[in-house]
Short mmCIF file of C-alpha atoms in Angstrom, two decimals:
data_model
loop_
_atom_site.label_atom_id
_atom_site.label_comp_id
_atom_site.label_asym_id
_atom_site.label_seq_id
_atom_site.Cartn_x
_atom_site.Cartn_y
_atom_site.Cartn_z
CA MET A 1 13.35 1.66 26.07
CA SER A 2 14.64 5.10 25.17
CA ASP A 3 14.29 7.81 27.79
CA SER A 4 13.82 10.52 25.21
CA LEU A 5 10.12 11.17 25.64
CA LYS A 6 8.43 14.24 24.27
CA LYS A 7 6.71 16.12 27.07
CA ILE A 8 4.33 19.00 27.43
CA PRO A 9 3.82 21.12 30.54
CA ILE A 10 0.53 20.57 32.36
CA LYS A 11 -0.42 22.81 35.26
CA VAL A 12 -1.93 20.95 38.22
CA GLU A 13 -4.48 23.10 40.08
CA ASN A 14 -5.43 23.13 43.77
CA GLN A 15 -2.53 20.94 44.81
CA GLY A 16 -0.01 23.56 45.78
CA LYS A 17 2.22 22.69 42.85
CA ASP A 18 3.38 24.78 39.96
CA THR A 19 3.84 22.68 36.86
CA VAL A 20 4.45 19.01 36.11
CA THR A 21 5.27 17.38 32.82
CA VAL A 22 3.60 14.29 31.43
CA PRO A 23 4.56 12.22 28.36
CA LEU A 24 2.82 13.23 25.16
CA TYR A 25 4.09 10.27 23.16
CA GLU A 26 6.83 7.71 23.39
CA SER A 27 9.72 7.83 20.95
CA GLN A 28 10.42 4.72 18.92
CA ARG A 29 12.40 1.91 20.46
CA LYS A 30 13.97 -0.63 18.17
CA ILE A 31 12.35 -4.05 18.31
CA TYR A 32 14.46 -7.15 17.73
CA PRO A 33 11.99 -9.92 16.87
CA ARG A 34 13.21 -13.37 17.76
CA ALA A 35 13.12 -16.04 15.06
CA VAL A 36 10.39 -18.61 15.52
CA LYS A 37 9.39 -21.89 13.91
CA GLY A 38 5.99 -23.46 13.66
CA LEU A 39 2.82 -23.91 11.65
CA PHE A 40 1.85 -20.24 11.47
CA ASN A 41 5.40 -19.15 10.66
CA ASN A 42 5.32 -21.57 7.73
CA PHE A 43 2.09 -19.92 6.55
CA ARG A 44 3.76 -16.51 6.75
CA ILE A 45 6.71 -17.72 4.70
CA LEU A 46 4.31 -19.18 2.15
CA PHE A 47 2.40 -15.91 1.83
CA VAL A 48 5.58 -13.82 1.60
CA VAL A 49 6.97 -16.01 -1.17
CA ALA A 50 3.62 -16.25 -3.00
CA THR A 51 2.87 -12.52 -2.94
CA GLN A 52 6.36 -11.60 -4.12
CA LEU A 53 6.39 -14.21 -6.87
CA LEU A 54 3.08 -12.75 -8.01
CA TYR A 55 4.13 -9.10 -7.79
CA LEU A 56 7.67 -9.50 -9.14
CA GLY A 57 6.82 -12.16 -11.70
CA LEU A 58 3.63 -10.94 -13.40
CA PRO A 59 5.29 -8.26 -15.55
CA TRP A 60 7.53 -10.91 -17.13
CA LEU A 61 4.67 -13.07 -18.39
CA GLN A 62 3.80 -12.81 -22.09
CA TRP A 63 0.37 -13.13 -23.72
CA ASN A 64 -0.24 -13.00 -27.49
CA GLY A 65 3.09 -11.34 -28.08
CA ARG A 66 2.68 -8.64 -25.42
CA GLN A 67 3.08 -8.25 -21.69
CA ALA A 68 0.31 -10.25 -19.99
CA VAL A 69 -0.40 -7.64 -17.30
CA PHE A 70 0.22 -4.14 -18.59
CA PHE A 71 -1.39 -0.79 -17.79
CA ASP A 72 -0.92 1.28 -20.94
CA MET A 73 -1.65 4.79 -19.68
CA VAL A 74 -0.63 6.45 -22.96
CA ASN A 75 -3.18 4.55 -25.04
CA ARG A 76 -5.62 4.22 -22.12
CA LYS A 77 -5.80 0.43 -22.21
CA PHE A 78 -5.27 -2.03 -19.37
CA TYR A 79 -4.28 -5.54 -20.38
CA LEU A 80 -5.06 -8.42 -17.99
CA PHE A 81 -4.03 -11.54 -19.89
CA GLY A 82 -6.83 -12.01 -22.48
CA LEU A 83 -8.96 -9.17 -21.12
CA THR A 84 -8.56 -5.59 -22.31
CA VAL A 85 -10.09 -2.92 -20.07
CA TRP A 86 -10.92 0.46 -21.58
CA PRO A 87 -11.82 3.74 -19.87
CA GLN A 88 -15.48 2.94 -20.55
CA ASP A 89 -15.07 -0.22 -18.46
CA PHE A 90 -14.02 1.51 -15.28
CA VAL A 91 -17.29 0.44 -13.68
CA TYR A 92 -15.45 -2.86 -13.23
CA LEU A 93 -12.77 -1.05 -11.25
CA ALA A 94 -15.47 0.24 -8.91
CA ALA A 95 -16.81 -3.31 -8.59
CA LEU A 96 -13.30 -4.60 -7.86
CA LEU A 97 -12.78 -2.01 -5.11
CA MET A 98 -16.15 -2.86 -3.59
CA CYS A 99 -15.30 -6.58 -3.65
CA CYS A 100 -11.95 -5.88 -1.95
CA ALA A 101 -13.60 -3.71 0.71
CA PHE A 102 -16.41 -6.12 1.55
CA GLY A 103 -14.03 -9.06 1.31
CA LEU A 104 -11.82 -7.39 3.90
CA PHE A 105 -14.82 -6.59 6.12
CA THR A 106 -16.02 -10.19 5.90
CA TRP A 107 -12.65 -11.70 6.68
CA THR A 108 -12.01 -9.29 9.55
CA THR A 109 -15.37 -10.08 11.14
CA ILE A 110 -14.66 -13.79 10.89
CA ALA A 111 -10.98 -14.02 11.79
CA GLY A 112 -9.57 -10.62 12.72
CA ARG A 113 -6.45 -9.10 11.17
CA LEU A 114 -5.22 -12.05 9.11
CA TRP A 115 -4.66 -9.69 6.17
CA CYS A 116 -2.26 -7.65 8.31
CA GLY A 117 -0.43 -10.67 9.66
CA TYR A 118 0.13 -12.51 6.40
CA SER A 119 -0.50 -10.49 3.23
CA CYS A 120 -0.20 -6.74 3.90
CA PRO A 121 2.71 -5.26 1.88
CA GLN A 122 4.06 -3.60 5.03
CA THR A 123 4.15 -6.95 6.82
CA VAL A 124 5.58 -8.77 3.82
CA TYR A 125 8.35 -6.24 3.18
CA THR A 126 9.20 -6.00 6.88
CA GLU A 127 9.50 -9.79 7.04
CA ILE A 128 11.86 -9.79 4.06
CA MET A 129 14.00 -7.07 5.63
CA LEU A 130 14.12 -9.09 8.86
CA TRP A 131 15.33 -12.12 6.91
CA ILE A 132 18.11 -10.00 5.41
CA GLU A 133 18.95 -8.61 8.86
CA GLN A 134 19.10 -12.06 10.44
CA TRP A 135 21.15 -13.46 7.56
CA VAL A 136 23.77 -10.68 7.77
CA GLU A 137 23.88 -9.85 11.49
CA GLY A 138 22.73 -13.06 13.14
CA ASP A 139 19.99 -13.94 15.62
CA ARG A 140 18.28 -11.64 18.09
CA GLY A 141 21.01 -11.72 20.71
CA LYS A 142 23.76 -10.98 18.19
CA ARG A 143 21.81 -8.08 16.71
CA ILE A 144 21.25 -6.50 20.13
CA LYS A 145 24.92 -6.94 21.00
CA LEU A 146 26.04 -5.51 17.64
CA ASP A 147 23.90 -2.37 18.00
CA ALA A 148 25.16 -1.82 21.55
CA ALA A 149 28.82 -2.19 20.53
CA PRO A 150 30.92 0.85 19.52
CA MET A 151 31.55 1.43 15.82
CA SER A 152 34.29 -0.73 14.35
CA LEU A 153 35.33 -1.97 10.91
CA ALA A 154 33.47 -5.25 11.49
CA LYS A 155 30.28 -3.44 12.54
CA LEU A 156 30.55 -1.01 9.63
CA ARG A 157 30.99 -3.90 7.20
CA LEU A 158 27.92 -5.72 8.52
CA LYS A 159 25.74 -2.60 8.57
CA THR A 160 26.84 -1.56 5.07
CA THR A 161 26.18 -5.04 3.69
CA LYS A 162 22.75 -5.20 5.33
CA HIS A 163 21.59 -1.82 4.08
CA ALA A 164 23.03 -2.39 0.60
CA LEU A 165 20.95 -5.56 0.27
CA MET A 166 17.86 -3.82 1.66
CA LEU A 167 18.29 -0.90 -0.73
CA ALA A 168 18.77 -3.27 -3.67
CA PHE A 169 15.55 -5.11 -2.83
CA SER A 170 13.66 -1.84 -2.32
CA LEU A 171 14.77 -0.52 -5.71
CA TRP A 172 13.77 -3.84 -7.25
CA THR A 173 10.23 -3.34 -5.96
CA GLY A 174 10.16 0.18 -7.44
CA PHE A 175 11.57 -1.06 -10.74
CA THR A 176 8.86 -3.74 -10.88
CA LEU A 177 6.11 -1.21 -10.17
CA VAL A 178 7.18 0.88 -13.16
CA GLY A 179 7.29 -2.37 -15.17
CA TYR A 180 3.50 -2.57 -14.94
CA PHE A 181 3.20 0.77 -16.79
CA THR A 182 6.24 0.66 -19.08
CA PRO A 183 7.18 -2.66 -20.74
CA ILE A 184 9.56 -4.23 -18.27
CA ARG A 185 11.81 -5.71 -20.94
CA SER A 186 12.45 -2.24 -22.33
CA LEU A 187 13.24 -1.07 -18.78
CA VAL A 188 15.86 -3.80 -18.45
CA ALA A 189 17.34 -2.89 -21.86
CA ALA A 190 17.69 0.73 -20.70
CA ILE A 191 19.64 -0.14 -17.52
CA PRO A 192 23.18 0.27 -19.00
CA SER A 193 22.46 3.81 -20.19
CA PHE A 194 19.86 4.60 -17.53
CA GLY A 195 17.69 5.86 -20.36
CA TYR A 196 14.53 6.41 -18.33
CA GLY A 197 12.09 9.25 -18.54
CA PRO A 198 11.50 11.60 -15.59
CA TRP A 199 8.29 9.89 -14.45
CA GLU A 200 9.80 6.42 -14.67
CA THR A 201 12.80 7.57 -12.63
CA PHE A 202 10.58 9.32 -10.09
CA TRP A 203 8.33 6.31 -9.44
CA MET A 204 11.24 3.87 -9.20
CA PHE A 205 12.91 5.86 -6.47
CA PHE A 206 9.66 7.02 -4.85
CA TYR A 207 8.23 3.54 -4.36
CA GLY A 208 11.62 1.99 -3.62
CA GLY A 209 12.47 4.77 -1.17
CA PHE A 210 9.27 4.37 0.80
CA THR A 211 9.67 0.58 0.82
CA TYR A 212 13.11 1.10 2.36
CA LEU A 213 11.86 3.74 4.83
CA PHE A 214 8.78 1.85 6.00
CA ALA A 215 10.17 -1.71 6.09
CA VAL A 216 13.65 -0.92 7.44
CA PHE A 217 13.20 2.00 9.81
CA MET A 218 9.55 2.57 10.66
CA ARG A 219 8.27 -1.02 10.65
CA GLU A 220 5.74 -1.39 13.48
CA GLN A 221 5.30 2.40 13.64
CA VAL A 222 3.45 2.24 10.31
CA CYS A 223 1.03 -0.32 11.75
CA LYS A 224 0.59 1.53 15.03
CA TYR A 225 0.25 5.13 13.94
CA MET A 226 -0.15 5.40 10.15
CA CYS A 227 -2.42 2.56 9.09
CA PRO A 228 -6.12 3.43 9.53
CA TYR A 229 -7.10 -0.25 9.49
CA ALA A 230 -5.68 -0.71 12.98
CA ARG A 231 -7.96 2.05 14.23
CA PHE A 232 -11.28 1.04 12.74
CA GLN A 233 -10.88 -2.74 12.89
CA SER A 234 -12.59 -2.82 16.30
CA VAL A 235 -15.81 -1.69 14.61
CA MET A 236 -15.88 -5.00 12.71
CA PHE A 237 -14.92 -7.16 15.70
CA ASP A 238 -17.48 -8.81 17.95
CA ALA A 239 -17.38 -11.42 20.69
CA ASP A 240 -17.45 -14.21 18.08
CA THR A 241 -14.52 -12.95 15.99
CA LEU A 242 -11.60 -15.36 15.90
CA ILE A 243 -8.65 -13.61 17.57
CA ILE A 244 -5.32 -14.50 19.15
CA SER A 245 -5.88 -14.79 22.89
CA TYR A 246 -4.00 -15.76 26.01
CA ASP A 247 -5.91 -18.20 28.23
CA GLU A 248 -5.61 -16.32 31.50
CA ALA A 249 -7.58 -18.89 33.48
CA ARG A 250 -5.12 -21.58 32.49
CA GLY A 251 -1.93 -19.51 32.51
CA GLU A 252 -2.18 -17.59 35.79
CA ALA A 253 -0.42 -17.34 38.12
CA ARG A 254 2.80 -17.10 36.14
CA GLY A 255 6.12 -18.32 37.45
CA ALA A 256 9.31 -20.20 36.64
CA ARG A 257 9.58 -23.90 37.46
CA LYS A 258 11.58 -26.95 36.51
CA LYS A 259 10.70 -28.95 33.44
CA GLY A 260 7.97 -31.48 34.12
CA ALA A 261 6.93 -29.88 37.42
CA ASP A 262 3.23 -30.00 38.21
CA PRO A 263 2.04 -26.37 38.23
CA LYS A 264 -0.93 -27.18 40.48
CA GLU A 265 1.35 -28.41 43.24
CA LEU A 266 3.30 -25.15 42.98
CA GLY A 267 0.15 -23.04 42.94
CA LEU A 268 0.98 -21.80 39.44
CA GLY A 269 -0.61 -21.75 36.03
CA ASP A 270 0.91 -23.10 32.83
CA CYS A 271 2.66 -19.83 31.89
CA ILE A 272 6.30 -20.04 32.94
CA ASN A 273 6.79 -16.28 32.35
CA CYS A 274 9.59 -16.84 29.81
CA SER A 275 8.53 -13.76 27.78
CA ILE A 276 9.36 -15.51 24.52
CA CYS A 277 5.88 -14.56 23.24
CA VAL A 278 6.94 -10.92 23.65
CA GLN A 279 10.37 -11.45 22.08
CA VAL A 280 8.93 -12.90 18.86
CA CYS A 281 6.25 -10.21 18.45
CA PRO A 282 7.08 -7.91 15.51
CA VAL A 283 5.23 -5.00 17.16
CA GLY A 284 6.62 -5.63 20.64
CA ILE A 285 3.39 -6.17 22.59
CA ASP A 286 2.61 -8.67 25.34
CA ILE A 287 -0.42 -10.68 24.23
CA ARG A 288 -0.93 -11.73 27.86
CA ASN A 289 -2.25 -8.22 28.52
CA GLY A 290 -5.24 -8.93 26.30
CA LEU A 291 -6.17 -7.96 22.76
CA GLN A 292 -4.49 -4.69 21.69
CA TYR A 293 -4.98 -2.63 18.56
CA GLU A 294 -1.25 -3.00 17.77
CA CYS A 295 -1.64 -6.78 17.32
CA ILE A 296 -1.43 -7.64 13.61
CA GLY A 297 -2.57 -11.25 14.06
CA CYS A 298 0.65 -12.85 12.78
CA ALA A 299 0.42 -15.69 15.37
CA ALA A 300 4.18 -15.69 16.05
CA CYS A 301 3.34 -15.80 19.76
CA ILE A 302 1.26 -18.96 19.23
CA ASP A 303 4.16 -20.78 17.58
CA ALA A 304 6.55 -19.61 20.32
CA CYS A 305 4.22 -20.58 23.18
CA ASP A 306 3.39 -23.98 21.68
CA ASP A 307 7.12 -24.71 21.42
CA VAL A 308 7.59 -23.85 25.10
CA MET A 309 4.58 -25.95 26.10
CA ASP A 310 6.04 -28.91 24.20
CA LYS A 311 9.33 -28.55 26.08
CA MET A 312 7.50 -28.39 29.41
CA ASN A 313 5.27 -31.36 28.51
CA TYR A 314 2.18 -29.16 28.88
CA PRO A 315 -0.78 -29.12 26.47
CA ARG A 316 -0.56 -26.67 23.59
CA GLY A 317 -2.95 -23.75 23.20
CA LEU A 318 -2.10 -21.49 26.12
CA ILE A 319 -2.04 -18.81 23.42
CA ARG A 320 -4.33 -19.70 20.54
CA TYR A 321 -6.90 -18.57 18.02
CA THR A 322 -10.26 -18.46 19.74
CA THR A 323 -13.20 -16.12 20.35
CA GLU A 324 -14.04 -13.99 23.33
CA ASN A 325 -17.24 -15.93 24.00
CA ALA A 326 -15.49 -19.30 23.72
CA LEU A 327 -12.73 -18.13 26.04
CA GLU A 328 -15.35 -17.11 28.60
CA GLY A 329 -16.97 -20.55 28.35
CA LYS A 330 -20.21 -19.41 26.70
CA TYR A 331 -19.85 -22.24 24.17
CA PRO A 332 -17.19 -24.90 23.46
CA GLU A 333 -14.51 -24.07 20.91
CA LYS A 334 -15.73 -26.85 18.62
CA ASP A 335 -18.84 -24.71 18.05
CA ILE A 336 -16.86 -21.75 16.70
CA PRO A 337 -17.53 -22.65 13.01
CA SER A 338 -21.29 -22.53 13.67
CA ARG A 339 -20.96 -18.87 14.69
CA LEU A 340 -20.15 -17.96 11.06
CA ARG A 341 -23.88 -17.75 10.39
CA ARG A 342 -24.37 -14.66 12.51
CA PRO A 343 -26.15 -11.68 10.85
CA ARG A 344 -23.09 -9.45 10.35
CA VAL A 345 -21.18 -12.12 8.46
CA VAL A 346 -24.22 -13.11 6.41
CA MET A 347 -24.85 -9.51 5.33
CA TYR A 348 -21.22 -8.92 4.33
CA VAL A 349 -21.13 -12.17 2.35
CA LEU A 350 -24.46 -11.37 0.69
CA VAL A 351 -23.35 -7.90 -0.47
CA LEU A 352 -20.01 -9.31 -1.63
CA ALA A 353 -21.75 -12.08 -3.58
CA ILE A 354 -24.17 -9.64 -5.23
CA VAL A 355 -21.43 -7.21 -6.35
CA PHE A 356 -19.15 -10.01 -7.53
CA SER A 357 -21.92 -11.83 -9.41
CA ALA A 358 -23.11 -8.63 -11.08
CA ALA A 359 -19.57 -7.75 -12.21
CA VAL A 360 -18.81 -11.24 -13.53
CA THR A 361 -22.16 -11.46 -15.33
CA SER A 362 -21.70 -8.03 -16.90
CA LEU A 363 -18.18 -8.95 -17.99
CA ALA A 364 -19.35 -12.24 -19.48
CA LEU A 365 -22.13 -10.53 -21.44
CA ARG A 366 -19.93 -7.67 -22.62
CA LYS A 367 -19.93 -7.35 -26.41
CA PRO A 368 -16.56 -7.80 -28.12
CA PHE A 369 -16.63 -4.24 -29.47
CA LYS A 370 -17.77 -0.78 -28.43
CA VAL A 371 -19.05 2.14 -30.48
CA ASP A 372 -18.98 5.91 -29.95
CA ILE A 373 -20.88 8.29 -32.27
CA ILE A 374 -19.50 11.82 -32.71
CA ARG A 375 -21.32 14.38 -34.89
CA ASP A 376 -19.20 16.53 -37.18
CA ARG A 377 -19.88 19.99 -35.74
CA ALA A 378 -18.17 21.79 -38.62
CA SER A 379 -21.03 20.97 -41.00
CA LEU A 380 -24.34 20.04 -39.41
CA VAL A 381 -26.31 19.63 -42.66
CA ARG A 382 -25.69 20.14 -46.39
CA GLU A 383 -27.54 19.38 -49.61
CA THR A 384 -26.15 16.75 -52.01
CA ASP A 385 -26.13 16.92 -55.80
CA GLU A 386 -29.23 14.67 -55.76
CA GLY A 387 -31.09 17.16 -53.59
CA TRP A 388 -30.96 14.99 -50.49
CA LEU A 389 -29.81 16.23 -47.07
CA GLU A 390 -26.53 14.96 -45.61
CA ASN A 391 -25.17 14.84 -42.05
CA THR A 392 -21.62 13.75 -41.27
CA TYR A 393 -20.61 11.62 -38.31
CA ILE A 394 -17.41 10.12 -36.98
CA ILE A 395 -17.96 6.59 -35.69
CA LYS A 396 -15.30 5.24 -33.36
CA ILE A 397 -15.20 1.43 -33.17
CA ILE A 398 -13.26 -0.12 -30.30
CA ASN A 399 -12.26 -3.77 -30.73
CA THR A 400 -12.02 -5.19 -27.20
CA THR A 401 -10.87 -8.66 -28.30
CA GLU A 402 -7.49 -10.16 -29.08
CA GLN A 403 -8.49 -10.88 -32.71
CA SER A 404 -8.90 -8.57 -35.70
CA GLN A 405 -12.53 -7.88 -36.63
CA ARG A 406 -14.48 -6.59 -39.67
CA PHE A 407 -17.58 -4.42 -39.38
CA SER A 408 -20.39 -3.04 -41.52
CA ILE A 409 -22.22 0.22 -40.78
CA THR A 410 -25.87 0.97 -41.61
CA ALA A 411 -28.47 3.46 -40.36
CA ASN A 412 -32.22 3.46 -39.86
CA GLY A 413 -34.92 5.69 -38.41
CA LEU A 414 -36.04 7.64 -41.50
CA PRO A 415 -37.56 6.24 -44.72
CA GLY A 416 -34.88 5.58 -47.35
CA ILE A 417 -32.04 6.74 -45.09
CA ARG A 418 -28.62 5.55 -46.22
CA ALA A 419 -25.17 5.55 -44.63
CA LYS A 420 -22.03 5.85 -46.73
CA ALA A 421 -18.77 5.04 -44.99
CA GLU A 422 -15.29 5.71 -46.38
CA GLN A 423 -14.99 1.97 -46.91
CA ALA A 424 -17.74 -0.60 -47.17
CA GLU A 425 -16.00 -2.87 -44.70
CA VAL A 426 -14.23 -1.47 -41.66
CA ARG A 427 -11.29 -3.47 -40.33
CA VAL A 428 -10.17 -2.98 -36.72
CA GLY A 429 -7.09 -4.73 -35.37
CA ALA A 430 -6.90 -6.59 -32.08
CA THR A 431 -7.48 -4.25 -29.11
CA GLU A 432 -7.33 -1.31 -31.49
CA THR A 433 -9.60 1.68 -32.16
CA GLU A 434 -10.64 2.82 -35.61
CA SER A 435 -12.40 6.10 -36.43
CA VAL A 436 -14.56 6.12 -39.58
CA THR A 437 -16.21 9.11 -41.26
CA VAL A 438 -19.80 8.26 -42.23
CA HIS A 439 -22.07 10.41 -44.42
CA VAL A 440 -25.77 9.86 -43.78
CA GLU A 441 -28.25 10.96 -46.43
CA ALA A 442 -32.04 11.37 -46.06
CA ASP A 443 -34.91 12.48 -48.28
CA PRO A 444 -35.80 16.12 -47.38
CA GLN A 445 -39.53 15.32 -47.46
CA TYR A 446 -38.95 13.13 -44.40
CA ALA A 447 -35.99 14.98 -42.90
CA THR A 448 -37.93 18.16 -42.20
CA LYS A 449 -36.56 21.06 -40.23
CA GLY A 450 -35.35 20.09 -36.76
CA SER A 451 -33.83 17.00 -35.19
CA HIS A 452 -34.92 13.46 -36.06
CA PRO A 453 -33.89 10.39 -34.02
CA ILE A 454 -31.94 7.76 -35.97
CA ARG A 455 -29.97 4.67 -35.04
CA PHE A 456 -26.63 3.42 -36.32
CA VAL A 457 -26.24 -0.35 -36.60
CA ILE A 458 -22.67 -1.66 -36.42
CA GLU A 459 -22.47 -5.38 -37.12
CA SER A 460 -19.48 -7.68 -36.76
CA LEU A 461 -18.89 -9.59 -40.01
CA ASN A 462 -16.84 -12.14 -38.07
CA HIS A 463 -19.84 -12.88 -35.87
CA PRO A 464 -23.03 -11.80 -37.69
CA SER A 465 -25.14 -12.33 -34.59
CA LEU A 466 -23.19 -9.61 -32.76
CA ARG A 467 -24.37 -6.07 -33.40
CA VAL A 468 -24.45 -2.77 -31.55
CA GLU A 469 -27.09 -0.09 -32.05
CA GLU A 470 -26.31 3.47 -31.01
CA LYS A 471 -28.77 6.37 -30.93
CA SER A 472 -28.05 9.64 -32.67
CA SER A 473 -30.01 12.36 -34.48
CA PHE A 474 -30.30 13.68 -38.00
CA ILE A 475 -30.63 17.45 -38.54
CA GLY A 476 -33.01 18.46 -41.32
CA GLU A 477 -33.81 21.89 -42.78
#
């Protein structure tokens, strides 16, 4: 551990002393996580690969001749495979955020920080950078020895290679992010000339730079000091939350012994005090000291401890997923699943189900087109050659489907009212918007002075049963 600790002077009163200094915070010490194999490590690898295939691969998928997942900020349309989301649909974004929040609350109450340990981008990117580091520099012992050695050509070569690969991956993540907002194939075509706009260039290097900074240099510091989830997770924990725990009753007292030795005869517990559980921890904590807010729930210590127990011919599970109540013997561990029905979990699941069901139902019932009515403010009312009164409107029809549609426009609300569009049949292309000028005429004996409520009826000729009615008003004189 580094000795460079920031200190502040604190004056101690009534003790005959002048001033003493106490640590304000500890400077970062580099952690060298030891490689580990086991069930939970396999799950981590699976989640790292799956999340990166999803993130890096989605922009390359095609759907109906366009990018399958594309956020078109210029035209204000978000494409999600066959679904087109418009600014008017942003209520679904609110529903999505609520589902993510309550989903996270539910999962945390049930099983702790599994999101942090397996799927969080900080964890995923850090794991990838560790793979690169181990591939270039070697295992934990070699990396410690390399950092302690004086600079040489061999060390410079290894460090340069490692950071070049890390920078390349970081820039790849930034390039992919921009590919969700600018067609990624056009981004690739522009690589030789670097023909990118200022915002595209900024976001590539901004996202890639912070990926490099956080996953290469800051690592566990982000989880400890920057991430708010680590701070408020305890609010969602209770004595029945599944957490990684060290079985103190079984493990104490700690001590070294020969393989196969009976710990009871030696007056020891099952823990041989090898400290491998600390060496594999990506945040450098000792789980034997109890649950700590720094723990991200990656379960590397479980895999490491189980491997040691196997070698010592001891039962597995000295470090395991369990609950505080089960560890204290308030109920057997086989009853842990029954604790899922506790009120906090039920309420979270209920709210999540309601929001999700409402969003899905609304999306399923959404009409395949939207209509906006805009009154022509330049000419509120005029008299036609026939002596009728005329109001002018601009009707904007938004086709939210992947197929071209045809529409008819009529109006009602006043006797004899008639709507005359620029064309009798309005054609709107797939996921396109068409603005149509409509002149509405009414008999002056019914359209007296003032405002009269009317309704526009826009009917899809492709699907006659589908129609949208929008309220407006007709100004008489």
